Amino acid sequence: MLPDVVVIGGGIVGCACAYYLSREGVRVCLVEKGTIASGTSRAGQSHIVLWEEPDINLQLEKASRDLYEELSEELPFDIEYRRTGSMAIVENPADWEAFARTVRSLQARGLNCQLLQNDDLIRLEPNLAPDLAGGAFFPEDAQVNPILTTLALAQAARERGADIRLFTEVTGIALSDHRVAAVETTAGRIPTARVVDAAGVWSAAIGKMVGVDIPVIPRRGHIIVTEPVPENLIHCKIILAAGYMQTLGATTGVALSANIQQTRSGNLLLGSSRDFAGFDRSVNPAVIQAQAARNLRFLPALADIHVIRTYAGLRPYSPDLVPIIGEADSVKGFYIATGHEGAGITMGPITGKLISEIITGKAPTVPLEPLSLRRFSQRQEED
Ligand SMILES: Cc1cc2nc3c(=O)[nH]c(=O)nc-3n(C[C@H](O)[C@H](O)[C@H](O)COP(=O)(O)OP(=O)(O)OC[C@H]3O[C@@H](n4cnc5c(N)ncnc54)[C@H](O)[C@@H]3O)c2cc1C
């Protein structure tokens, strides 16, 4: 039987699209050039974050975290979801007032979070450096294993009838009268009227196949993995420098921040770096060294812990740090689900749900206009 929809990409976003569409009875074929989670979704940390601006991201994050609560029950195997909360830490007293203002503004918009003075911080996390200015606790944040989540979404989609084709690369998309007509792959042609471009950092190349300009580029990030460490080294399983949010806006050089996350198996994943290096996924030892130093500054006990490996992944960066979700104006049946940068693990489920709502004509859970591709051309016209 011909698929109603072909989803391109077996990362967390594509697998979430396949899952939510097949739950609605839509016939889905997912094509992936490698294996499930062989792109960026294998390289992420574990943070389900609820406090990344702007407002539309806050809405996506909250809606997605709520979906995770359901997914952790309904997916076919354990995705290591847990409501851990997260802690953001201010290093220098000079930055405290600005951070406190940001936290109060989030509180005013209904986000559950609490400011922590230095003595609260040290009481909660005695292993942190004693001279940090303070921080905030975000109890709504959570943690998940991104690889298991992606695999579980794919498996659940398959159980609902989705046809998942691995090692199948999309090489072209045939149009007829500005409408999607078929997907060309290394394993043959798949006739269909609808395509979802969930190809992460490769989504611009898929857009080019139909003449749609998608402004998503790769932004590299390094991770340091340590041996398993005792649970009481850090009590909150996600501790990051408050300055992390500033690194999101950096456009040149290597932007670094401390970001310490302990996985269910006890290993620490130490982030984070951001630089634009094209599709180069190699590890830069100088970045690893600087990143380790940043994390040590916040958690001196790391000095006694062994590193077992390092790796780098490519975040799908959209220029305004808001994902692009919706149908392209110029090609009927060409849907875009990309550009999640450093929050695609968080926003994967809501993205899949939104794509399913758009395709099945249901009211969207989150407003779609701020997520449209046309926002970029509208802004250009305004300038
Ligand atoms: C270091 C690092 C840390 C991160 N930490 C977090 C975190 O803590 N929390 C969070 O929310 N997010 C985090 N992220 C971000 C998150 O990992 C990404 O936003 C997310 O994985 C993107 O998923 P995706 O499905 O869009 O892309 P991908 O996982 O890359 O999936 C796209 C898929 O498309 C396939 N594909 C491409 N072209 C074709 C083609 N022509 N034909 C067929 N298949 C094709 C690729 O092989 C790939 O598997 C992190 C990212 C990095 C790099």
Short mmCIF file of C-alpha atoms and ligand atoms in Angstrom, two decimals:
data_model
loop_
_atom_site.label_atom_id
_atom_site.label_comp_id
_atom_site.label_asym_id
_atom_site.label_seq_id
_atom_site.Cartn_x
_atom_site.Cartn_y
_atom_site.Cartn_z
CA MET A 1 0.00 0.00 0.00
CA LEU A 2 1.29 3.49 -0.81
CA PRO A 3 2.17 5.65 2.19
CA ASP A 4 0.12 8.76 3.00
CA VAL A 5 3.30 10.38 4.29
CA VAL A 6 7.02 9.78 3.83
CA VAL A 7 9.10 11.00 6.78
CA ILE A 8 12.75 11.70 5.92
CA GLY A 9 15.07 11.13 8.89
CA GLY A 10 15.22 8.61 11.70
CA GLY A 11 16.32 11.01 14.43
CA ILE A 12 14.16 11.90 17.41
CA VAL A 13 12.13 14.38 15.35
CA GLY A 14 11.41 12.02 12.43
CA CYS A 15 10.63 9.10 14.75
CA ALA A 16 8.26 11.28 16.81
CA CYS A 17 6.51 12.34 13.58
CA ALA A 18 6.20 8.70 12.51
CA TYR A 19 4.86 7.73 15.95
CA TYR A 20 2.23 10.46 16.30
CA LEU A 21 1.10 10.10 12.66
CA SER A 22 0.76 6.33 12.85
CA ARG A 23 -1.15 6.67 16.14
CA GLU A 24 -3.73 8.63 14.12
CA GLY A 25 -4.00 5.83 11.58
CA VAL A 26 -1.91 7.63 8.93
CA ARG A 27 0.13 5.25 6.71
CA VAL A 28 3.74 6.30 7.26
CA CYS A 29 6.96 5.30 5.56
CA LEU A 30 10.11 6.58 7.34
CA VAL A 31 13.34 6.58 5.34
CA GLU A 32 16.70 6.89 7.03
CA LYS A 33 20.05 6.88 5.25
CA GLY A 34 21.78 5.16 8.19
CA THR A 35 20.25 3.58 11.29
CA ILE A 36 17.79 5.01 13.81
CA ALA A 37 19.49 7.78 15.85
CA SER A 38 22.63 7.74 13.72
CA GLY A 39 22.62 11.55 13.31
CA THR A 40 22.52 14.23 16.02
CA SER A 41 20.07 12.31 18.20
CA ARG A 42 22.85 9.96 19.29
CA ALA A 43 25.05 12.89 20.34
CA GLY A 44 22.81 14.82 22.72
CA GLN A 45 23.00 15.09 26.49
CA SER A 46 19.83 14.33 28.42
CA HIS A 47 18.17 17.58 29.46
CA ILE A 48 14.46 18.22 28.97
CA VAL A 49 14.59 21.97 29.50
CA LEU A 50 11.56 24.16 30.20
CA TRP A 51 13.10 27.61 30.40
CA GLU A 52 14.65 28.45 27.04
CA GLU A 53 13.39 31.73 25.57
CA PRO A 54 11.63 33.03 23.49
CA ASP A 55 8.06 32.47 24.59
CA ILE A 56 7.20 30.05 21.77
CA ASN A 57 10.09 27.80 22.87
CA LEU A 58 8.78 27.87 26.45
CA GLN A 59 5.40 26.72 25.14
CA LEU A 60 6.92 23.94 23.02
CA GLU A 61 9.10 22.77 25.90
CA LYS A 62 6.27 22.61 28.42
CA ALA A 63 3.97 20.79 25.99
CA SER A 64 6.74 18.33 25.10
CA ARG A 65 7.64 17.63 28.73
CA ASP A 66 3.97 16.81 29.33
CA LEU A 67 4.09 14.40 26.38
CA TYR A 68 7.21 12.78 27.88
CA GLU A 69 5.17 12.01 31.01
CA GLU A 70 2.81 9.98 28.77
CA LEU A 71 5.53 8.52 26.55
CA SER A 72 7.45 7.15 29.52
CA GLU A 73 4.34 5.02 30.21
CA GLU A 74 3.23 4.19 26.67
CA LEU A 75 6.46 3.49 24.75
CA PRO A 76 7.47 -0.17 24.44
CA PHE A 77 10.61 0.10 26.61
CA ASP A 78 12.22 2.24 29.28
CA ILE A 79 13.53 5.58 27.98
CA GLU A 80 15.15 6.51 31.33
CA TYR A 81 12.80 9.44 31.79
CA ARG A 82 12.88 11.02 35.24
CA ARG A 83 11.69 14.36 36.61
CA THR A 84 15.06 15.44 38.01
CA GLY A 85 14.75 19.22 37.89
CA SER A 86 17.78 21.23 36.86
CA MET A 87 19.99 23.79 38.54
CA ALA A 88 21.44 26.87 36.85
CA ILE A 89 24.42 28.43 38.61
CA VAL A 90 25.78 31.97 38.50
CA GLU A 91 29.55 32.04 38.73
CA ASN A 92 30.25 35.72 39.46
CA PRO A 93 28.43 38.10 41.84
CA ALA A 94 28.46 40.77 39.08
CA ASP A 95 26.04 38.61 37.04
CA TRP A 96 23.65 37.85 39.90
CA GLU A 97 21.18 40.75 39.51
CA ALA A 98 20.62 40.19 35.78
CA PHE A 99 20.09 36.47 36.37
CA ALA A 100 17.68 37.10 39.26
CA ARG A 101 15.66 39.42 36.97
CA THR A 102 15.45 36.67 34.32
CA VAL A 103 14.27 34.14 36.89
CA ARG A 104 11.64 36.56 38.26
CA SER A 105 10.39 37.19 34.74
CA LEU A 106 10.05 33.42 34.15
CA GLN A 107 8.19 33.12 37.48
CA ALA A 108 5.86 35.96 36.45
CA ARG A 109 5.03 33.97 33.29
CA GLY A 110 4.02 30.97 35.39
CA LEU A 111 7.24 28.92 35.40
CA ASN A 112 7.89 27.09 38.63
CA CYS A 113 11.46 28.00 39.69
CA GLN A 114 13.26 29.20 42.79
CA LEU A 115 16.27 31.44 43.26
CA LEU A 116 19.04 29.95 45.42
CA GLN A 117 21.50 32.07 47.39
CA ASN A 118 25.06 30.76 47.77
CA ASP A 119 24.38 29.05 51.14
CA ASP A 120 21.25 27.28 49.75
CA LEU A 121 23.31 26.11 46.81
CA ILE A 122 26.08 24.65 48.93
CA ARG A 123 23.58 23.02 51.30
CA LEU A 124 21.91 21.30 48.33
CA GLU A 125 25.10 20.51 46.42
CA PRO A 126 28.06 20.38 48.86
CA ASN A 127 30.52 19.34 46.14
CA LEU A 128 30.13 22.56 44.16
CA ALA A 129 32.89 25.19 44.36
CA PRO A 130 32.21 27.23 47.52
CA ASP A 131 32.58 30.68 45.93
CA LEU A 132 29.78 30.56 43.33
CA ALA A 133 27.34 33.48 43.48
CA GLY A 134 24.08 31.51 43.63
CA GLY A 135 21.61 29.99 41.23
CA ALA A 136 18.11 28.76 40.59
CA PHE A 137 16.31 25.43 40.74
CA PHE A 138 13.88 24.47 37.95
CA PRO A 139 11.85 21.56 39.39
CA GLU A 140 9.81 20.97 36.22
CA ASP A 141 12.84 20.01 34.12
CA ALA A 142 13.51 16.35 33.43
CA GLN A 143 15.99 13.92 31.96
CA VAL A 144 15.79 11.22 29.32
CA ASN A 145 18.06 8.94 27.31
CA PRO A 146 17.84 10.37 23.77
CA ILE A 147 18.99 7.23 21.95
CA LEU A 148 16.54 4.97 23.79
CA THR A 149 13.76 7.51 23.21
CA THR A 150 14.41 7.65 19.47
CA LEU A 151 14.57 3.84 19.23
CA ALA A 152 11.39 3.46 21.31
CA LEU A 153 9.47 5.98 19.17
CA ALA A 154 10.56 4.11 16.03
CA GLN A 155 9.56 0.75 17.53
CA ALA A 156 6.18 2.11 18.67
CA ALA A 157 5.56 3.58 15.20
CA ARG A 158 6.46 0.24 13.63
CA GLU A 159 3.99 -1.53 15.96
CA ARG A 160 1.30 0.86 14.68
CA GLY A 161 2.04 -0.02 11.07
CA ALA A 162 4.79 2.41 10.06
CA ASP A 163 7.16 1.08 7.40
CA ILE A 164 10.70 1.99 8.53
CA ARG A 165 13.38 1.68 5.85
CA LEU A 166 16.97 1.94 7.04
CA PHE A 167 20.07 2.47 4.88
CA THR A 168 17.79 4.20 2.38
CA GLU A 169 18.93 7.63 1.31
CA VAL A 170 16.58 10.19 -0.23
CA THR A 171 18.16 11.45 -3.45
CA GLY A 172 15.33 13.54 -4.88
CA ILE A 173 11.69 14.56 -4.55
CA ALA A 174 9.46 14.59 -7.63
CA LEU A 175 6.88 17.36 -7.93
CA SER A 176 3.83 17.66 -10.10
CA ASP A 177 2.29 21.13 -10.42
CA HIS A 178 4.07 22.38 -7.24
CA ARG A 179 2.84 19.38 -5.27
CA VAL A 180 4.83 16.47 -3.87
CA ALA A 181 4.38 13.41 -6.11
CA ALA A 182 7.10 10.93 -5.06
CA VAL A 183 10.30 10.47 -3.10
CA GLU A 184 13.34 9.09 -4.96
CA THR A 185 15.64 6.95 -2.85
CA THR A 186 18.67 4.71 -3.26
CA ALA A 187 16.21 1.81 -2.93
CA GLY A 188 13.69 3.07 -5.48
CA ARG A 189 10.82 5.51 -5.91
CA ILE A 190 8.08 5.93 -3.28
CA PRO A 191 4.94 7.62 -4.65
CA THR A 192 3.33 9.89 -2.03
CA ALA A 193 1.57 13.25 -1.76
CA ARG A 194 3.22 14.27 1.51
CA VAL A 195 6.78 14.43 2.77
CA VAL A 196 8.09 15.49 6.17
CA ASP A 197 11.63 16.87 6.08
CA ALA A 198 12.98 15.81 9.49
CA ALA A 199 16.58 15.51 8.32
CA GLY A 200 18.14 17.66 11.06
CA VAL A 201 21.34 19.34 9.88
CA TRP A 202 20.71 17.84 6.42
CA SER A 203 17.20 19.37 6.16
CA ALA A 204 18.43 22.27 4.00
CA ALA A 205 19.72 19.76 1.42
CA ILE A 206 16.29 18.07 1.36
CA GLY A 207 14.62 21.50 0.99
CA LYS A 208 16.85 22.23 -2.03
CA MET A 209 15.40 19.16 -3.76
CA VAL A 210 12.06 21.03 -4.02
CA GLY A 211 13.45 24.57 -4.27
CA VAL A 212 12.63 25.48 -0.65
CA ASP A 213 15.32 27.46 1.16
CA ILE A 214 15.63 26.21 4.77
CA PRO A 215 18.13 28.30 6.76
CA VAL A 216 19.37 25.48 9.01
CA ILE A 217 23.10 24.89 9.40
CA PRO A 218 25.18 22.60 11.64
CA ARG A 219 26.53 23.90 14.94
CA ARG A 220 29.06 21.61 16.53
CA GLY A 221 28.98 20.61 20.20
CA HIS A 222 31.47 18.50 22.16
CA ILE A 223 30.71 16.09 25.00
CA ILE A 224 33.07 14.55 27.56
CA VAL A 225 31.90 11.22 29.03
CA THR A 226 33.27 10.12 32.41
CA GLU A 227 33.32 6.78 34.15
CA PRO A 228 30.26 6.13 36.40
CA VAL A 229 30.46 8.20 39.59
CA PRO A 230 28.59 7.86 42.91
CA GLU A 231 25.03 9.20 42.97
CA ASN A 232 25.86 11.63 45.78
CA LEU A 233 28.52 13.53 43.82
CA ILE A 234 25.68 15.69 42.48
CA HIS A 235 22.14 15.37 43.83
CA CYS A 236 20.43 17.32 41.07
CA LYS A 237 21.23 15.35 37.92
CA ILE A 238 21.48 18.41 35.66
CA ILE A 239 23.67 21.32 36.78
CA LEU A 240 24.68 24.00 34.33
CA ALA A 241 26.20 27.45 34.34
CA ALA A 242 23.60 30.20 34.03
CA GLY A 243 25.88 31.64 31.34
CA TYR A 244 24.89 28.67 29.13
CA MET A 245 21.95 30.71 27.82
CA GLN A 246 24.34 33.42 26.55
CA THR A 247 26.33 30.84 24.59
CA LEU A 248 23.20 30.14 22.50
CA GLY A 249 23.44 33.62 20.97
CA ALA A 250 27.17 33.49 20.11
CA THR A 251 27.85 33.58 16.37
CA THR A 252 31.67 33.46 16.22
CA GLY A 253 34.47 31.46 17.88
CA VAL A 254 33.86 28.67 20.36
CA ALA A 255 31.25 29.44 23.03
CA LEU A 256 31.79 27.37 26.18
CA SER A 257 29.77 26.69 29.27
CA ALA A 258 29.72 24.19 32.12
CA ASN A 259 26.92 21.65 31.80
CA ILE A 260 27.05 18.57 34.04
CA GLN A 261 24.51 15.78 33.59
CA GLN A 262 24.52 12.40 35.30
CA THR A 263 22.87 9.59 33.34
CA ARG A 264 20.92 6.72 34.86
CA SER A 265 24.02 4.50 34.52
CA GLY A 266 26.04 6.93 36.63
CA ASN A 267 28.31 8.36 33.92
CA LEU A 268 28.61 12.13 33.66
CA LEU A 269 28.06 13.87 30.33
CA LEU A 270 30.02 17.12 30.47
CA GLY A 271 29.09 19.85 27.98
CA SER A 272 29.05 22.17 26.37
CA SER A 273 30.58 23.94 23.40
CA ARG A 274 29.15 25.66 20.34
CA ASP A 275 30.99 26.47 17.14
CA PHE A 276 30.25 26.59 13.43
CA ALA A 277 32.55 24.11 11.70
CA GLY A 278 30.39 23.02 8.79
CA PHE A 279 29.72 19.28 8.80
CA ASP A 280 32.98 18.52 10.62
CA ARG A 281 32.12 16.18 13.49
CA SER A 282 35.71 15.62 14.58
CA VAL A 283 36.75 16.30 18.17
CA ASN A 284 38.97 19.32 18.74
CA PRO A 285 41.30 18.53 21.71
CA ALA A 286 41.70 22.24 22.57
CA VAL A 287 37.93 22.58 22.95
CA ILE A 288 37.78 19.45 25.12
CA GLN A 289 40.49 20.87 27.37
CA ALA A 290 38.75 24.24 27.75
CA GLN A 291 35.39 22.54 28.29
CA ALA A 292 36.84 20.30 31.02
CA ALA A 293 38.29 23.39 32.74
CA ARG A 294 34.88 25.14 32.67
CA ASN A 295 33.22 22.16 34.35
CA LEU A 296 36.02 21.80 36.91
CA ARG A 297 35.51 25.43 37.91
CA PHE A 298 31.98 24.55 39.07
CA LEU A 299 32.61 21.01 40.35
CA PRO A 300 36.23 20.68 41.57
CA ALA A 301 35.69 17.00 42.48
CA LEU A 302 35.85 16.23 38.76
CA ALA A 303 39.64 16.38 39.06
CA ASP A 304 39.63 12.82 40.45
CA ILE A 305 37.30 11.33 37.86
CA HIS A 306 38.39 9.52 34.68
CA VAL A 307 37.19 10.46 31.22
CA ILE A 308 36.25 7.41 29.14
CA ARG A 309 35.52 9.08 25.79
CA THR A 310 34.74 12.30 23.97
CA TYR A 311 32.63 13.01 20.91
CA ALA A 312 31.09 15.82 18.93
CA GLY A 313 27.65 16.21 17.34
CA LEU A 314 26.01 18.76 15.08
CA ARG A 315 23.04 20.77 16.34
CA PRO A 316 20.54 21.81 13.65
CA TYR A 317 20.82 25.59 14.13
CA SER A 318 18.08 27.91 12.95
CA PRO A 319 19.07 31.59 12.95
CA ASP A 320 16.49 32.67 15.57
CA LEU A 321 16.90 29.51 17.70
CA VAL A 322 13.26 28.60 17.15
CA PRO A 323 12.46 25.39 15.25
CA ILE A 324 10.77 25.42 11.86
CA ILE A 325 7.57 23.36 11.86
CA GLY A 326 4.86 23.45 9.23
CA GLU A 327 4.03 23.14 5.53
CA ALA A 328 6.09 25.12 3.01
CA ASP A 329 4.07 27.82 1.23
CA SER A 330 5.51 27.12 -2.22
CA VAL A 331 5.22 23.30 -2.35
CA LYS A 332 1.99 21.59 -1.37
CA GLY A 333 2.63 18.50 0.72
CA PHE A 334 6.18 19.46 1.77
CA TYR A 335 6.28 19.68 5.57
CA ILE A 336 9.28 20.86 7.57
CA ALA A 337 10.27 19.73 11.09
CA THR A 338 13.78 20.92 11.83
CA GLY A 339 16.02 23.56 13.40
CA HIS A 340 15.77 22.49 17.05
CA GLU A 341 19.43 23.37 17.80
CA GLY A 342 20.24 22.29 21.38
CA ALA A 343 16.66 21.46 22.37
CA GLY A 344 15.59 18.77 19.89
CA ILE A 345 15.51 16.05 22.54
CA THR A 346 13.21 18.27 24.58
CA MET A 347 11.01 19.31 21.67
CA GLY A 348 11.01 16.09 19.61
CA PRO A 349 7.67 14.76 20.93
CA ILE A 350 5.72 18.03 20.53
CA THR A 351 7.16 18.44 17.03
CA GLY A 352 5.88 14.99 16.05
CA LYS A 353 2.48 15.77 17.56
CA LEU A 354 2.25 19.13 15.77
CA ILE A 355 3.14 17.57 12.40
CA SER A 356 0.46 14.94 12.98
CA GLU A 357 -2.07 17.64 13.94
CA ILE A 358 -1.24 19.69 10.82
CA ILE A 359 -1.51 16.70 8.48
CA THR A 360 -4.71 15.33 10.00
CA GLY A 361 -6.31 18.78 10.20
CA LYS A 362 -6.58 18.95 13.99
CA ALA A 363 -6.25 22.12 16.08
CA PRO A 364 -2.54 22.56 16.93
CA THR A 365 -1.44 22.18 20.56
CA VAL A 366 0.88 25.20 20.14
CA PRO A 367 0.43 28.24 17.79
CA LEU A 368 2.02 27.53 14.42
CA GLU A 369 2.70 30.99 13.00
CA PRO A 370 5.90 31.66 15.06
CA LEU A 371 7.22 28.30 13.81
CA SER A 372 6.59 28.90 10.10
CA LEU A 373 9.36 29.06 7.51
CA ARG A 374 7.82 32.25 6.12
CA ARG A 375 8.83 34.19 9.26
CA PHE A 376 12.34 34.51 7.83
CA SER A 377 11.23 36.05 4.53
CA GLN A 378 8.72 38.29 6.34
CA ARG A 379 11.50 39.62 8.55
CA GLN A 380 13.70 40.25 5.50
CA GLU A 381 10.87 42.24 3.89
CA GLU A 382 10.42 44.29 7.08
CA ASP A 383 14.17 45.17 7.23
C1 LIG B 1 26.43 18.00 22.12
C2 LIG B 1 24.94 18.08 22.05
C3 LIG B 1 24.18 18.08 23.21
C4 LIG B 1 22.80 18.16 23.16
N1 LIG B 1 22.07 18.09 24.31
C5 LIG B 1 20.71 18.20 24.26
C6 LIG B 1 19.94 18.15 25.46
O1 LIG B 1 20.45 17.94 26.56
N2 LIG B 1 18.61 18.36 25.35
C7 LIG B 1 17.99 18.57 24.15
O2 LIG B 1 16.78 18.78 24.14
N3 LIG B 1 18.70 18.56 23.00
C8 LIG B 1 20.04 18.40 23.02
N4 LIG B 1 20.77 18.44 21.87
C9 LIG B 1 20.07 18.71 20.61
C10 LIG B 1 19.45 17.48 20.00
O3 LIG B 1 20.33 16.39 20.07
C11 LIG B 1 19.06 17.78 18.53
O4 LIG B 1 18.32 18.97 18.44
C12 LIG B 1 18.21 16.62 17.99
O5 LIG B 1 18.86 15.40 18.17
C13 LIG B 1 17.92 16.84 16.50
O6 LIG B 1 17.17 15.72 16.07
P1 LIG B 1 16.74 15.55 14.57
O7 LIG B 1 15.85 14.35 14.50
O8 LIG B 1 16.23 16.84 14.03
O9 LIG B 1 18.11 15.29 13.77
P2 LIG B 1 18.95 13.94 13.61
O10 LIG B 1 18.98 13.14 14.85
O11 LIG B 1 20.26 14.33 13.01
O12 LIG B 1 18.11 13.11 12.55
C14 LIG B 1 18.12 13.42 11.17
C15 LIG B 1 18.27 12.11 10.42
O13 LIG B 1 18.08 12.35 9.03
C16 LIG B 1 18.87 11.41 8.32
N5 LIG B 1 19.03 11.90 6.95
C17 LIG B 1 19.67 13.02 6.56
N6 LIG B 1 19.63 13.14 5.22
C18 LIG B 1 18.96 12.07 4.76
C19 LIG B 1 18.60 11.61 3.45
N7 LIG B 1 18.93 12.28 2.35
N8 LIG B 1 17.91 10.46 3.34
C20 LIG B 1 17.55 9.74 4.44
N9 LIG B 1 17.88 10.11 5.71
C21 LIG B 1 18.56 11.27 5.86
C22 LIG B 1 20.17 11.38 9.12
O14 LIG B 1 20.93 10.23 8.87
C23 LIG B 1 19.67 11.51 10.56
O15 LIG B 1 19.58 10.25 11.19
C24 LIG B 1 22.16 18.30 21.89
C25 LIG B 1 22.90 18.27 20.72
C26 LIG B 1 24.29 18.15 20.80
C27 LIG B 1 25.08 18.09 19.52
#
